[in-house]
Short mmCIF file of C-alpha atoms in Angstrom, two decimals:
data_model
loop_
_atom_site.label_atom_id
_atom_site.label_comp_id
_atom_site.label_asym_id
_atom_site.label_seq_id
_atom_site.Cartn_x
_atom_site.Cartn_y
_atom_site.Cartn_z
CA MET A 9 19.60 -10.82 66.13
CA THR A 10 23.09 -10.56 66.72
CA ALA A 11 24.12 -14.08 66.02
CA TYR A 12 21.98 -13.72 62.90
CA THR A 13 23.56 -10.90 61.40
CA GLN A 14 27.29 -12.30 61.92
CA ALA A 15 26.42 -15.59 60.27
CA PRO A 16 26.57 -14.38 56.73
CA ALA A 17 30.19 -13.08 57.12
CA GLU A 18 31.06 -16.03 58.97
CA ALA A 19 29.70 -18.24 56.33
CA ALA A 20 31.32 -16.52 53.62
CA GLY A 21 35.06 -16.95 54.95
CA ALA A 22 35.25 -13.29 56.27
CA ALA A 23 37.43 -12.92 59.20
CA PRO A 24 35.98 -11.95 62.57
CA PRO A 25 36.56 -8.54 63.33
CA GLY A 26 39.93 -7.71 65.47
CA SER A 27 41.14 -10.81 64.18
CA PRO A 28 44.68 -10.41 62.01
CA PRO A 29 44.08 -10.64 57.98
CA ARG A 30 44.14 -13.92 56.38
CA ARG A 31 46.91 -14.40 53.74
CA ARG A 32 46.17 -16.34 50.71
CA ARG A 33 48.70 -18.99 49.63
CA ARG A 34 49.96 -18.26 46.51
CA LEU A 35 51.20 -21.19 44.23
CA ALA A 36 54.97 -20.84 43.27
CA PRO A 37 55.84 -19.90 40.02
CA ARG A 38 57.59 -23.34 39.14
CA THR A 39 54.71 -25.05 40.25
CA ILE A 40 52.29 -23.17 38.17
CA GLY A 41 54.67 -24.18 35.09
CA TYR A 42 54.07 -27.79 35.96
CA LEU A 43 50.37 -27.58 36.57
CA LEU A 44 50.26 -25.88 32.75
CA ILE A 45 52.46 -28.63 31.23
CA LEU A 46 50.51 -31.21 32.67
CA PRO A 47 47.98 -31.65 30.18
CA THR A 48 50.56 -32.25 27.63
CA VAL A 49 52.72 -34.78 29.06
CA LEU A 50 49.56 -36.81 30.18
CA VAL A 51 48.75 -36.34 26.43
CA LEU A 52 52.21 -37.01 24.99
CA ALA A 53 52.47 -40.20 27.83
CA GLY A 54 48.67 -41.58 26.12
CA VAL A 55 49.76 -40.99 22.39
CA GLN A 56 53.35 -41.70 22.10
CA GLY A 57 54.37 -43.44 25.47
CA TYR A 58 51.72 -46.02 24.80
CA PRO A 59 53.05 -47.18 21.63
CA LEU A 60 56.92 -47.02 22.60
CA VAL A 61 55.96 -49.39 25.55
CA LYS A 62 54.42 -51.71 22.98
CA LEU A 63 57.37 -51.35 20.55
CA ALA A 64 59.95 -51.70 23.36
CA LEU A 65 58.50 -55.02 24.58
CA LEU A 66 57.72 -56.36 21.06
CA SER A 67 61.40 -55.73 20.66
CA VAL A 68 62.19 -58.36 23.62
CA GLN A 69 59.97 -60.80 22.35
CA ASP A 70 60.36 -63.59 19.22
CA LEU A 71 56.84 -62.25 17.21
CA THR A 72 56.48 -64.69 14.04
CA GLN A 73 53.67 -65.11 11.69
CA ARG A 74 52.51 -67.85 14.14
CA GLU A 75 51.96 -65.86 16.77
CA LEU A 76 50.53 -62.94 14.63
CA PHE A 77 48.04 -65.09 13.17
CA SER A 78 47.11 -67.82 16.35
CA GLY A 79 47.10 -64.94 18.83
CA LEU A 80 49.33 -66.55 21.29
CA PRO A 81 51.86 -64.72 23.05
CA ALA A 82 55.19 -64.77 21.69
CA PRO A 83 57.97 -65.98 23.80
CA PHE A 84 60.35 -63.96 25.54
CA ILE A 85 63.73 -63.87 24.60
CA GLY A 86 65.41 -61.10 26.30
CA LEU A 87 68.20 -58.94 24.46
CA GLY A 88 68.57 -61.93 21.73
CA ASN A 89 67.00 -59.23 19.26
CA TYR A 90 69.48 -56.46 20.32
CA ALA A 91 72.59 -58.75 20.09
CA LYS A 92 71.66 -60.18 16.67
CA ILE A 93 71.55 -56.70 15.39
CA LEU A 94 74.56 -55.37 17.02
CA SER A 95 76.65 -57.97 15.31
CA ASP A 96 75.27 -57.58 12.16
CA PRO A 97 77.83 -55.61 10.21
CA ASP A 98 75.47 -54.20 7.80
CA PHE A 99 73.99 -52.60 10.46
CA TYR A 100 76.55 -49.92 10.64
CA LEU A 101 76.71 -49.35 7.49
CA VAL A 102 72.85 -48.34 7.08
CA VAL A 103 73.73 -46.15 10.51
CA LEU A 104 76.65 -44.50 8.71
CA ARG A 105 74.58 -44.15 6.03
CA THR A 106 71.82 -42.63 7.74
CA VAL A 107 74.16 -40.03 10.02
CA ALA A 108 75.41 -38.92 6.52
CA PHE A 109 71.68 -38.85 4.64
CA THR A 110 70.76 -36.68 7.50
CA ALA A 111 73.51 -34.22 7.82
CA ALA A 112 74.25 -33.50 4.20
CA ASN A 113 69.89 -32.76 4.13
CA VAL A 114 70.20 -30.76 7.76
CA ALA A 115 73.23 -28.75 6.28
CA LEU A 116 71.44 -27.96 3.07
CA THR A 117 68.01 -27.00 4.32
CA LEU A 118 69.32 -24.28 6.92
CA VAL A 119 71.76 -22.89 4.20
CA LEU A 120 68.63 -22.80 1.96
CA ALA A 121 66.07 -21.63 4.22
CA THR A 122 68.16 -18.92 5.88
CA GLY A 123 68.76 -17.83 2.13
CA LEU A 124 65.64 -17.74 1.51
CA ALA A 125 64.23 -15.88 4.61
CA LEU A 126 66.72 -13.00 4.01
CA VAL A 127 65.34 -12.77 0.73
CA MET A 128 61.77 -12.53 1.86
CA ARG A 129 62.89 -9.82 4.50
CA ALA A 130 64.37 -7.75 2.07
CA ALA A 131 61.43 -8.36 -0.55
CA SER A 132 58.48 -6.08 -0.96
CA ARG A 133 55.29 -6.79 0.87
CA TRP A 134 53.08 -8.46 -2.53
CA CYS A 135 56.33 -10.61 -3.19
CA ARG A 136 57.18 -11.75 0.44
CA LEU A 137 53.01 -12.72 0.41
CA LEU A 138 53.95 -14.48 -2.45
CA LEU A 139 56.79 -16.25 -1.38
CA THR A 140 54.87 -17.27 1.30
CA VAL A 141 51.84 -18.62 -0.57
CA VAL A 142 53.89 -21.04 -2.73
CA LEU A 143 55.90 -22.23 0.42
CA ILE A 144 52.84 -23.03 2.36
CA CYS A 145 51.81 -24.70 -1.23
CA VAL A 146 55.08 -26.54 -1.20
CA TRP A 147 54.66 -27.78 2.23
CA ALA A 148 51.14 -28.68 1.90
CA MET A 149 52.47 -30.99 -0.91
CA PRO A 150 51.99 -35.06 0.12
CA GLN A 151 55.26 -36.18 0.23
CA VAL A 152 54.00 -39.17 -2.04
CA VAL A 153 53.67 -36.73 -5.31
CA SER A 154 56.58 -34.53 -4.78
CA THR A 155 58.88 -37.73 -5.14
CA LEU A 156 56.65 -38.63 -7.91
CA VAL A 157 57.22 -35.37 -9.54
CA PHE A 158 61.09 -35.40 -8.86
CA ASN A 159 60.99 -38.83 -10.27
CA TRP A 160 59.73 -37.82 -13.48
CA LEU A 161 61.92 -35.13 -13.46
CA PHE A 162 64.97 -37.29 -13.11
CA ASP A 163 63.54 -40.35 -15.18
CA TYR A 164 66.26 -41.78 -17.34
CA GLU A 165 64.16 -41.94 -20.70
CA PHE A 166 62.13 -39.19 -20.79
CA GLY A 167 62.97 -36.71 -17.94
CA VAL A 168 63.16 -33.21 -18.16
CA VAL A 169 66.67 -33.08 -16.35
CA ASN A 170 68.09 -35.29 -19.11
CA TRP A 171 67.06 -33.24 -21.52
CA LEU A 172 68.18 -29.91 -20.55
CA VAL A 173 71.38 -31.23 -19.49
CA GLY A 174 72.07 -32.87 -22.49
CA ARG A 175 71.51 -29.33 -24.62
CA LEU A 176 74.85 -28.54 -23.19
CA PRO A 177 77.71 -29.57 -25.65
CA GLY A 178 79.57 -32.21 -25.41
CA VAL A 179 77.12 -34.44 -22.72
CA ASP A 180 75.45 -36.86 -23.40
CA MET A 181 72.43 -37.73 -21.11
CA ASN A 182 70.63 -40.22 -23.19
CA GLY A 183 69.29 -42.81 -21.11
CA HIS A 184 71.57 -41.89 -17.85
CA ASP A 185 70.02 -43.48 -14.90
CA TRP A 186 70.08 -41.24 -11.85
CA TYR A 187 69.84 -43.82 -9.50
CA ALA A 188 72.71 -46.28 -11.15
CA ASN A 189 75.30 -44.63 -8.89
CA THR A 190 74.43 -44.26 -5.43
CA ILE A 191 75.93 -41.08 -4.68
CA SER A 192 73.75 -39.33 -7.59
CA GLY A 193 70.80 -41.56 -6.66
CA PHE A 194 70.85 -39.69 -2.87
CA GLY A 195 71.44 -36.58 -4.38
CA VAL A 196 68.32 -36.64 -6.12
CA ILE A 197 66.67 -37.91 -2.61
CA THR A 198 68.27 -35.22 -0.95
CA MET A 199 66.71 -32.69 -3.45
CA ILE A 200 63.51 -34.21 -2.43
CA VAL A 201 63.80 -33.95 1.17
CA VAL A 202 65.15 -30.72 1.30
CA TRP A 203 62.12 -29.36 -1.07
CA GLY A 204 59.88 -30.77 1.06
CA ALA A 205 61.60 -29.64 4.54
CA ILE A 206 62.57 -25.86 3.16
CA PRO A 207 59.21 -24.09 3.84
CA PHE A 208 58.66 -24.79 7.50
CA VAL A 209 62.56 -23.54 8.24
CA ALA A 210 62.51 -20.80 5.90
CA ILE A 211 59.12 -19.46 7.30
CA THR A 212 60.21 -20.03 11.07
CA LEU A 213 63.38 -18.20 10.37
CA TYR A 214 61.99 -15.26 9.04
CA ALA A 215 59.53 -14.99 11.65
CA GLY A 216 62.58 -14.72 13.92
CA ILE A 217 64.89 -12.44 11.29
CA SER A 218 61.87 -9.88 11.62
CA GLN A 219 62.05 -9.59 15.27
CA VAL A 220 66.12 -8.81 14.82
CA PRO A 221 66.42 -4.54 16.19
CA LYS A 222 67.08 -2.72 12.95
CA GLU A 223 68.88 -0.56 15.28
CA LEU A 224 71.52 -3.05 16.07
CA GLU A 225 72.30 -4.13 12.36
CA GLU A 226 72.28 -0.51 11.45
CA ALA A 227 74.92 0.34 13.94
CA ALA A 228 77.05 -2.32 12.66
CA ARG A 229 76.70 -1.28 9.14
CA VAL A 230 77.67 2.08 10.39
CA ASP A 231 80.92 0.63 12.15
CA GLY A 232 81.81 -0.75 8.94
CA ALA A 233 80.45 -4.35 9.05
CA ASN A 234 79.41 -5.71 5.56
CA SER A 235 76.44 -7.82 4.81
CA ARG A 236 77.96 -11.19 6.11
CA GLN A 237 79.55 -9.68 9.21
CA ILE A 238 76.63 -8.42 10.33
CA PHE A 239 74.88 -11.70 9.85
CA PHE A 240 77.28 -13.86 12.29
CA ARG A 241 78.00 -11.14 14.33
CA VAL A 242 74.49 -9.69 14.86
CA THR A 243 71.76 -11.91 13.78
CA TYR A 244 72.82 -15.63 13.75
CA PRO A 245 73.72 -15.08 17.89
CA ILE A 246 70.22 -13.40 18.60
CA LEU A 247 68.52 -16.37 16.22
CA ARG A 248 70.65 -19.07 17.76
CA PRO A 249 67.52 -20.41 19.70
CA ILE A 250 66.00 -21.05 17.06
CA TYR A 251 68.26 -22.31 15.16
CA THR A 252 68.91 -25.05 18.00
CA ILE A 253 64.80 -25.84 17.32
CA VAL A 254 65.11 -25.93 14.06
CA THR A 255 68.05 -28.38 13.74
CA VAL A 256 67.16 -30.45 16.66
CA LEU A 257 63.63 -30.90 14.42
CA SER A 258 65.15 -31.49 11.02
CA VAL A 259 67.55 -34.19 12.39
CA ILE A 260 64.32 -36.01 13.75
CA TRP A 261 62.50 -35.86 10.53
CA ASP A 262 65.49 -36.74 8.37
CA PHE A 263 67.40 -39.45 10.36
CA GLN A 264 64.08 -41.55 10.23
CA VAL A 265 63.13 -40.49 6.22
CA PHE A 266 60.87 -43.40 4.77
CA ASN A 267 59.00 -42.14 2.12
CA GLN A 268 60.84 -40.99 -0.28
CA VAL A 269 63.31 -43.51 -0.26
CA TRP A 270 60.41 -46.04 -0.68
CA VAL A 271 58.76 -44.09 -3.38
CA ALA A 272 62.04 -43.27 -5.00
CA ARG A 273 62.77 -46.67 -5.38
CA GLY A 274 59.51 -47.90 -6.46
CA GLY A 275 58.97 -49.99 -2.96
CA ARG A 276 61.84 -52.02 -3.25
CA PRO A 277 64.64 -49.67 -1.79
CA GLU A 278 67.97 -51.65 -2.96
CA PRO A 279 70.31 -52.35 0.63
CA GLN A 280 72.71 -49.49 -0.43
CA TYR A 281 69.36 -47.04 -0.43
CA GLN A 282 68.46 -48.54 2.74
CA THR A 283 68.53 -45.76 5.48
CA LEU A 284 67.19 -46.88 9.33
CA GLY A 285 63.97 -46.51 8.78
CA VAL A 286 63.68 -48.52 5.50
CA TYR A 287 65.77 -51.03 6.95
CA SER A 288 63.88 -51.50 10.07
CA PHE A 289 60.60 -51.77 7.74
CA VAL A 290 62.38 -53.96 5.25
CA ARG A 291 63.49 -57.10 7.94
CA ALA A 292 60.45 -56.32 10.15
CA PHE A 293 57.43 -56.74 6.86
CA GLY A 294 59.54 -57.84 4.36
CA VAL A 295 61.40 -61.04 5.90
CA ASN A 296 58.89 -61.16 8.62
CA GLU A 297 61.02 -60.73 11.41
CA TYR A 298 58.73 -58.20 13.65
CA SER A 299 60.47 -58.21 16.72
CA LEU A 300 64.01 -57.75 14.94
CA GLY A 301 62.46 -54.56 12.93
CA ALA A 302 60.64 -53.63 16.32
CA ALA A 303 64.39 -53.62 18.04
CA ILE A 304 66.11 -51.33 15.33
CA ALA A 305 63.11 -48.94 15.74
CA VAL A 306 64.03 -48.86 19.47
CA ILE A 307 67.90 -48.12 18.73
CA THR A 308 66.59 -45.32 16.46
CA VAL A 309 64.56 -43.70 18.77
CA LEU A 310 67.53 -43.78 21.27
CA LEU A 311 69.88 -42.46 18.87
CA LEU A 312 67.71 -39.86 18.20
CA LEU A 313 67.09 -38.95 21.97
CA ILE A 314 71.30 -39.11 22.41
CA PHE A 315 71.45 -36.63 20.16
CA THR A 316 68.58 -34.30 21.30
CA VAL A 317 69.43 -34.11 24.90
CA PHE A 318 73.25 -33.76 24.03
CA TYR A 319 72.56 -30.84 21.38
CA ILE A 320 70.19 -28.76 23.82
CA ARG A 321 72.42 -29.98 27.00
CA GLN A 322 75.46 -28.11 25.03
CA SER A 323 72.96 -25.31 24.07
CA LEU A 324 72.16 -24.64 27.41
CA ARG A 325 75.46 -24.27 28.28
CA GLN A 326 76.39 -21.76 25.74
CA GLY A 327 73.29 -19.86 26.91
CA GLU A 328 71.72 -20.36 23.96
CA ILE A 329 68.75 -21.43 25.21
CA ASP A 330 66.83 -19.49 27.75
#
């Protein structure tokens, strides 16, 4: 009878009478963090890792139309494609052009988005709601559509911009082609890129600015600080982690811009309008050098990784990211 009454307790794992209580093992916080992030890592490895591995393999082969249509394995040539690209002076011009283009886009995006976020905080509730809806509509517009709209605005024959600027006394914009000059042409493309990038950055910064304690800004204002000093001494230091994130994301997006340049130049971008993304596509599919285009894409990814690691590491050292 005694054995019958103790069996359920032992079967349930309860400690026998008189024995010390069994301690339940708990996972370390770091282990829990790794377990939580494991599904994301697995998904990224499948979605992003596999294409990157295939891209890297293609970059060390010599894939031509013969292998593409016959299904034969492409010959392995090692680092021959990289040596060919790195010995091409045009490649360095494309890299410099891409870096300058990216820097201009990111700087303009951050400045304009910051101003818009500050306006949203100061605006009334209904005005802020209207601005948010407008930004979301702009963000939802496909890049091809927005590029076509800007192309119409800056058209050399029927463009609204030429008509408006031509209204100024002494200015003749009749038949002016904005893309005839590389600087003005990239200026138009920059407008298209910044136009599409501002909504995400502005809404993100507004979300951060709305969390800044107003007591800190009021205290600075009482101490005699003006609006500029309040932003750079109080608001910006609190928003540094957000600025770091949006800066890295903006650099990644703008560094590999393709659609805006491609559509703006009618699917035939001249060499002086080619950035790394366009250059890689033209070399891969324009002249059927698929492996060479893959090598350019791999170099682009490496450049972005170097920048991202360096920038985030510097931010961690400065304590901008917890």
